[in-house]
Short mmCIF file of C-alpha atoms in Angstrom, two decimals:
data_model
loop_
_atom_site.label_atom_id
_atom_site.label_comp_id
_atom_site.label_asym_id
_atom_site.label_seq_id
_atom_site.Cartn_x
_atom_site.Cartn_y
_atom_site.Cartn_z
CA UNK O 1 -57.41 112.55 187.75
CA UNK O 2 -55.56 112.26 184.48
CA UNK O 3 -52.71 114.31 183.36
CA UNK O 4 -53.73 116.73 181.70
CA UNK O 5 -52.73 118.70 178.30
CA UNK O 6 -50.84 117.02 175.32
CA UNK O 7 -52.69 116.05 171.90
CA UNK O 8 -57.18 115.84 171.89
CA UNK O 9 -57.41 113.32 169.71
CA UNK O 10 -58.57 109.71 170.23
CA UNK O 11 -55.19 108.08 170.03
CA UNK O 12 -53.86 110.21 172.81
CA UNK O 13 -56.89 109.80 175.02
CA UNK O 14 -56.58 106.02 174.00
CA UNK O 15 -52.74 105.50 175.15
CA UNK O 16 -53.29 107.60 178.66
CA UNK O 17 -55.95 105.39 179.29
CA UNK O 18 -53.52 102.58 178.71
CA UNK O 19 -50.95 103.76 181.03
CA UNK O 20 -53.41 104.26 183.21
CA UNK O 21 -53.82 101.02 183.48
CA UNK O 22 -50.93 99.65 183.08
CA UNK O 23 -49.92 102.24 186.46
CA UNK O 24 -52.46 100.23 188.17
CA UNK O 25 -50.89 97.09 187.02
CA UNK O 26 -49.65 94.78 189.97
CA UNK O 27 -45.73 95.44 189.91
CA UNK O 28 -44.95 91.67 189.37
CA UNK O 29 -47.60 91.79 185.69
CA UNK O 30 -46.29 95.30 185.19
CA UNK O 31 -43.36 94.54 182.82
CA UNK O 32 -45.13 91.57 180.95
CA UNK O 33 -48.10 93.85 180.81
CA UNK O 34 -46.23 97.04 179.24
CA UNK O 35 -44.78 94.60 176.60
CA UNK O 36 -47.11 93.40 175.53
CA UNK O 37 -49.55 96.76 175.34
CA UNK O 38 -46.78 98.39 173.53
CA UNK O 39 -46.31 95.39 170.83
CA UNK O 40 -50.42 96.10 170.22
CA UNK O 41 -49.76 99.96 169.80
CA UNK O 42 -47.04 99.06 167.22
CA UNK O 43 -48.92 96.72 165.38
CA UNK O 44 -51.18 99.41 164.94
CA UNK O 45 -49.05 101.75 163.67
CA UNK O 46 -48.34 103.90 167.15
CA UNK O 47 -44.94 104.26 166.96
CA UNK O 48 -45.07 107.46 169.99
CA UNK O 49 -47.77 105.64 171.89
CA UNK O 50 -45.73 102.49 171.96
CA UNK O 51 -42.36 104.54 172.68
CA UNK O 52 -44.62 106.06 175.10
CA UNK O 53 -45.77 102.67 176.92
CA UNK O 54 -42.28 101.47 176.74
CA UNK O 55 -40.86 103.97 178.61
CA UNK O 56 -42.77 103.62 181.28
CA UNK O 57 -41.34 102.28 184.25
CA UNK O 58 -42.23 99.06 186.73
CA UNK O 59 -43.37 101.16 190.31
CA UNK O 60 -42.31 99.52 193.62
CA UNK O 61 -45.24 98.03 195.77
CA UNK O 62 -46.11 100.97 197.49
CA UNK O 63 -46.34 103.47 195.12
CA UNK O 64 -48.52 100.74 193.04
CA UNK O 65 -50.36 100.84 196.02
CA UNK O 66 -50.78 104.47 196.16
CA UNK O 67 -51.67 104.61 192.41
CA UNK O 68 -54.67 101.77 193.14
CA UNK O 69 -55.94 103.96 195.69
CA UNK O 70 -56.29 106.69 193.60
CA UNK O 71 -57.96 105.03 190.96
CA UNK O 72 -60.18 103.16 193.18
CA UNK O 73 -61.11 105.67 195.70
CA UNK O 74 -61.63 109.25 193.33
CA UNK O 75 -63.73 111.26 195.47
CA UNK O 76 -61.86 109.92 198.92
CA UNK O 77 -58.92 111.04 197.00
CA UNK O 78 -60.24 114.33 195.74
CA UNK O 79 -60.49 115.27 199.05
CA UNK O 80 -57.22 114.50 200.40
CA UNK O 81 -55.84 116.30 197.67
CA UNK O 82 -58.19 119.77 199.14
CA UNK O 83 -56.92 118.48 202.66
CA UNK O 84 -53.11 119.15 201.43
CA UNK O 85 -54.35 122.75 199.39
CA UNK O 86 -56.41 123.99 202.41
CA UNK O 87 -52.95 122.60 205.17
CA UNK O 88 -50.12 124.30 202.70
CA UNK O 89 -52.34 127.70 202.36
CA UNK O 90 -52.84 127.58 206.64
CA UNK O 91 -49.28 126.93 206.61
CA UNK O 92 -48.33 129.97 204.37
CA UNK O 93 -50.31 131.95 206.55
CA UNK O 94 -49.15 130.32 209.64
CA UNK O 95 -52.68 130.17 210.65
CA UNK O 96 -51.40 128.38 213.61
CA UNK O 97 -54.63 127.51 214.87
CA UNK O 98 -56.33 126.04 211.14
CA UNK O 99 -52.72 124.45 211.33
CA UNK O 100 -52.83 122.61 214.31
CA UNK O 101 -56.71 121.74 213.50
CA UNK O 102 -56.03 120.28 209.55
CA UNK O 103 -52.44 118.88 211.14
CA UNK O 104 -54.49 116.43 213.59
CA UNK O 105 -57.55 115.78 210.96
CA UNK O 106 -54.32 114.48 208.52
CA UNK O 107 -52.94 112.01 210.83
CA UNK O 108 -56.36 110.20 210.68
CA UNK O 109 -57.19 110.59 206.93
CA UNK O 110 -53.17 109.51 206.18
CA UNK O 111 -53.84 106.64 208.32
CA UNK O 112 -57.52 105.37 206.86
CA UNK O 113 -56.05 106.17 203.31
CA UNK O 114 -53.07 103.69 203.98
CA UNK O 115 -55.26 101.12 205.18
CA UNK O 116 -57.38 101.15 202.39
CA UNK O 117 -54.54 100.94 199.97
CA UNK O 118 -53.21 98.20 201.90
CA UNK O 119 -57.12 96.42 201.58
CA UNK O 120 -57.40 97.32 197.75
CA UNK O 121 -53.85 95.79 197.32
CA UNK O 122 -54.67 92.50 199.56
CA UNK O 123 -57.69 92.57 197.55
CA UNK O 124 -56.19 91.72 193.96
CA UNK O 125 -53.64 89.12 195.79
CA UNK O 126 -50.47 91.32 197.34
CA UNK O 127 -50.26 92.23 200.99
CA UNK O 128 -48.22 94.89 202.14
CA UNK O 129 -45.74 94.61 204.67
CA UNK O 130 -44.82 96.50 207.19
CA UNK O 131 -42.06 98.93 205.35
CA UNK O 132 -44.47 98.89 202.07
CA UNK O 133 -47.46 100.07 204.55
CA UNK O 134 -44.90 102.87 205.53
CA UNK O 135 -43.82 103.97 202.24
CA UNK O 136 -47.84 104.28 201.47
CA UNK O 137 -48.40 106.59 204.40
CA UNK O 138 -44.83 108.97 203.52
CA UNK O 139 -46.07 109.17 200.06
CA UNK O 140 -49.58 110.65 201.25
CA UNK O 141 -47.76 113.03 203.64
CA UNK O 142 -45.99 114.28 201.32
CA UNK O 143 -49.14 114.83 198.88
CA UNK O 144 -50.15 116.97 201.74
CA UNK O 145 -46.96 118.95 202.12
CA UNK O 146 -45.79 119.57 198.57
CA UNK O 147 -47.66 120.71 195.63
CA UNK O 148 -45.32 118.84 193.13
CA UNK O 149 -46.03 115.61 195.04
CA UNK O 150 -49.98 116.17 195.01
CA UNK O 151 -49.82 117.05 191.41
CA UNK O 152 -47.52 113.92 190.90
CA UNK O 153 -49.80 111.09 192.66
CA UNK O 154 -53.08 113.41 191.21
CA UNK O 155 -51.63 111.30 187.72
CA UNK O 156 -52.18 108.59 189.25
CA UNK O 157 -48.67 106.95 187.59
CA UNK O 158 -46.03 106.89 190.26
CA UNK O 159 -43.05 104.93 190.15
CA UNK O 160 -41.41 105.28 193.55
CA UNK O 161 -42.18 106.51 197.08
CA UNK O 162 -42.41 110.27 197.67
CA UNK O 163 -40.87 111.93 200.74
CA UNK O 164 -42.71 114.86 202.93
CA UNK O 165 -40.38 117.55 203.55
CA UNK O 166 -39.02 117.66 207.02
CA UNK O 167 -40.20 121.29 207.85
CA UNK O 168 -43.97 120.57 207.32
CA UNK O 169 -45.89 120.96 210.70
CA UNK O 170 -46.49 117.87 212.93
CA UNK O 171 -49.93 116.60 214.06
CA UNK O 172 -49.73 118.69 217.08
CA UNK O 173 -49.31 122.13 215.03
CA UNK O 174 -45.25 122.36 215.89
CA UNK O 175 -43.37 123.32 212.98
CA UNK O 176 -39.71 124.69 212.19
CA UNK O 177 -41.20 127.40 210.25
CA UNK O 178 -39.60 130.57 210.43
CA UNK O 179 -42.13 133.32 212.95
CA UNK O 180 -43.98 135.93 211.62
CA UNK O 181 -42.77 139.29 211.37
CA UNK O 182 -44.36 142.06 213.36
CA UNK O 183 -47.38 144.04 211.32
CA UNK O 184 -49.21 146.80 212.25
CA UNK O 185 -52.32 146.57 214.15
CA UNK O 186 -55.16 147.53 212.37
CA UNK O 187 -53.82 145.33 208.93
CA UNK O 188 -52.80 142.31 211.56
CA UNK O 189 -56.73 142.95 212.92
CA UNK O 190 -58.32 142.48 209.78
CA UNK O 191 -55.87 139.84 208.73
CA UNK O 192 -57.08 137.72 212.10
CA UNK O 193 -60.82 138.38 210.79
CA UNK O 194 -60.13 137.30 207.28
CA UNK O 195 -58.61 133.87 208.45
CA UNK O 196 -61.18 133.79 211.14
CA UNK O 197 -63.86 134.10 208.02
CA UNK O 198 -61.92 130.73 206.53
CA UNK O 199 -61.06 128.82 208.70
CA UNK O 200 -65.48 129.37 209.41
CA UNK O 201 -66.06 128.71 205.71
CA UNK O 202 -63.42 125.83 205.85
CA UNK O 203 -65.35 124.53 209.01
CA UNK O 204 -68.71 124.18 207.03
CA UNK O 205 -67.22 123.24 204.33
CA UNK O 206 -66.08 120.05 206.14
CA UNK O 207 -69.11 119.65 208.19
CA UNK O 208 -71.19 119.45 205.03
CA UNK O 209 -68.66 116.58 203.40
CA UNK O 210 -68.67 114.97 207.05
CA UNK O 211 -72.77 114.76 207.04
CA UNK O 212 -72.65 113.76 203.43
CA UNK O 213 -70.00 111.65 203.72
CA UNK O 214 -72.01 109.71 207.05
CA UNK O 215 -75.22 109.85 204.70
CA UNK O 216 -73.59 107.76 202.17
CA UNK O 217 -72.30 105.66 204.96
CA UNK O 218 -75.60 104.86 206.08
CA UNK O 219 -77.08 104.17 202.69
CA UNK O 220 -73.71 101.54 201.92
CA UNK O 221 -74.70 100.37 205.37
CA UNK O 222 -78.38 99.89 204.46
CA UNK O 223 -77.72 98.17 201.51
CA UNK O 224 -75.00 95.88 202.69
CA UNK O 225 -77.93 95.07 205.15
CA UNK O 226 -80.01 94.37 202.08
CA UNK O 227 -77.69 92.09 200.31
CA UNK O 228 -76.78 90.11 203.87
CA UNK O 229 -80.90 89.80 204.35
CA UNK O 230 -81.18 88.61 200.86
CA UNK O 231 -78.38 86.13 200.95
CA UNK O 232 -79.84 84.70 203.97
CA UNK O 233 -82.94 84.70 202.48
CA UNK O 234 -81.25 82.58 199.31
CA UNK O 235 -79.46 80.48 201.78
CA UNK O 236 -82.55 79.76 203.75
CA UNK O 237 -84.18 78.79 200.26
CA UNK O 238 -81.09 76.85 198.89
CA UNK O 239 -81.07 74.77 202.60
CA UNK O 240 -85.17 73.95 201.87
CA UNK O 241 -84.58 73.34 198.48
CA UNK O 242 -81.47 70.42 199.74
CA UNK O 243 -83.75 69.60 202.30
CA UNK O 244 -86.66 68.80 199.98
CA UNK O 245 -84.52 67.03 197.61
CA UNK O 246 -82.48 64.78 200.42
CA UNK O 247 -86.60 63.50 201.28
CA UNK O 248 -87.42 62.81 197.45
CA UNK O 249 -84.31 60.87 197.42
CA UNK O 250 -84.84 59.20 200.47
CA UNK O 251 -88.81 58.34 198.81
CA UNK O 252 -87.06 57.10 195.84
CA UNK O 253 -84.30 54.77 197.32
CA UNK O 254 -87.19 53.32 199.71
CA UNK O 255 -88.96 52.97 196.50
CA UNK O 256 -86.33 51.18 194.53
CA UNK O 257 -85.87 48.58 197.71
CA UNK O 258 -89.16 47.87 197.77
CA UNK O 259 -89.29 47.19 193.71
CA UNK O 260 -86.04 45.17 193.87
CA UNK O 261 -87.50 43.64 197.18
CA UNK O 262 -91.12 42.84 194.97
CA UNK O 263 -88.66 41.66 191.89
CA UNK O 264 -87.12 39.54 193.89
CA UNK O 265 -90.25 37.77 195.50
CA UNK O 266 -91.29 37.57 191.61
CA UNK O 267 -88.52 35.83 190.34
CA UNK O 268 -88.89 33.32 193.59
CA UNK O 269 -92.28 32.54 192.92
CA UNK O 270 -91.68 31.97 189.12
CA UNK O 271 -88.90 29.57 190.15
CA UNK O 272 -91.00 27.75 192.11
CA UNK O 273 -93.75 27.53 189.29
CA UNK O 274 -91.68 26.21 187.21
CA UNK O 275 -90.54 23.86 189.72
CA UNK O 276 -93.70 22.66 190.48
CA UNK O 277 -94.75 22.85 186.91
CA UNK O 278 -91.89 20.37 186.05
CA UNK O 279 -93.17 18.15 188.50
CA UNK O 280 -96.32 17.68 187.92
CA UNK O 281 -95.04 17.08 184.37
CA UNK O 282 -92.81 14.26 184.94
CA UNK O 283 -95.40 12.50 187.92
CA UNK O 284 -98.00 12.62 184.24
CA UNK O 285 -94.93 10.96 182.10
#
């Protein structure tokens, strides 16, 4: 989900690839980081892609956060980002029923979305706290309320927390949204078809990403059971294999007693040959 337009040439694809990155930079390597991508483009004689990657600024934690899940999660995220298109168009409409509908299914998505930024973020060593977690979930409300917020996280390069406008509808369809004027009855007839026809299409059209979505549950599901069997499987082996090796060296300490034990008994009996040997050699003198 790249910004889009600007120069087609490989040193423009290269330096949006490099603020991607450096967008999905951990705040406290972010500054470090820029510096030292934008000494590289210099030395290579990118003046604009280095002005370009200096200028870019150090995001707080949650929109990091918010940029790591977009990166990470692309098709979760494509879908949010119909989620908002298909809850702004019911809302233009004041479809109140597709409003109240794609109003509850957002609550849910904003609050799995925020938990796997929080995840992705614990994963590369920061945890969010409590206000970050916050700012994570206002940002992706307001992805779903505002078109210029959707288009600005779709860059995946935010630098602060965004803010849903006060006016978008609530989970439970309420919204301070000025009525609907009066129309006449045959156009307000087939207008009530036409959103009938979809909010159906929309319906299937989430039914089909829910049974797809499960389907590629179940296959992660089967193959995380894969990979647990098979590291059992290698444990199993790795605990024979100790096993097996603890017995060889209990054979071979045994086995190095009884030489030093046999050794020992040699070097007694040699003594006393000697012994005797010198005996017998001074009873003959």
């Amino acid at each position: 989900m790249r910004r889009k337009g600007g120069r087609d040439s490989g040193q423009e694809r290269d330096v949006e690839s490099v603020l991607d990155e450096l967008y999905a930079t951990a705040p406290p390597q972010f500054v470090s980081r820029r510096e030292e991508l934008a000494a590289r483009a210099r030395t290579d004689g990118r003046a604009e892609d280095a002005r370009r990657i200096r200028a870019a600024r150090r995001p707080t934690l949650a929109a990091w956060a918010a940029n790591l899940l977009l990166h990470a999660q692309p098709t979760e995220s494509r879908r949010f980002l119909e989620l908002g298109r298909e809850l702004r168009e019911a809302y233009r409409t004041l479809d109140a029923a597709e409003i109240k509908e794609l109003s509850t299914q957002r609550t849910s998505v904003v609050s799995a979305l925020t938990r796997q930024a929080a995840t992705l973020a614990r994963d590369v060593g920061h945890r969010l706290s409590d206000a970050a977690l916050q700012d994570v979930a206002a940002t992706l409300r307001a992805v779903l309320a505002d078109e210029d917020a959707a288009d600005q996280w779709a860059t995946g390069r935010l630098e602060s927390t965004l803010t849903p406008p006060s006016d978008f509808p609530s989970a439970s369809g309420t919204t301070a949204a000025p009525k609907a004027r009066a129309a006449p009855a045959a156009p307000a007839a087939q207008r009530k078809d036409e959103l009938a026809e979809r909010r159906r299409q929309k319906q299937e059209k989430r039914a089909r990403e829910a049974r797809e979505a499960a389907e590629a549950a179940d296959r992660r599901l089967a193959e995380r059971r894969t990979e647990q069997e098979d590291a059992e499987a290698s444990l199993r082996r790795a605990q024979e294999e100790l096993e097996r090796a603890q017995r060889e060296q209990d054979e071979a300490e045994k086995r190095s007693r009884a030489a030093a034990d046999a050794t020992a008994e040699a070097e007694r009996a040699s003594r006393k040959a000697r012994e005797e040997s010198e005996r017998l050699r001074a009873e003959l003198e």
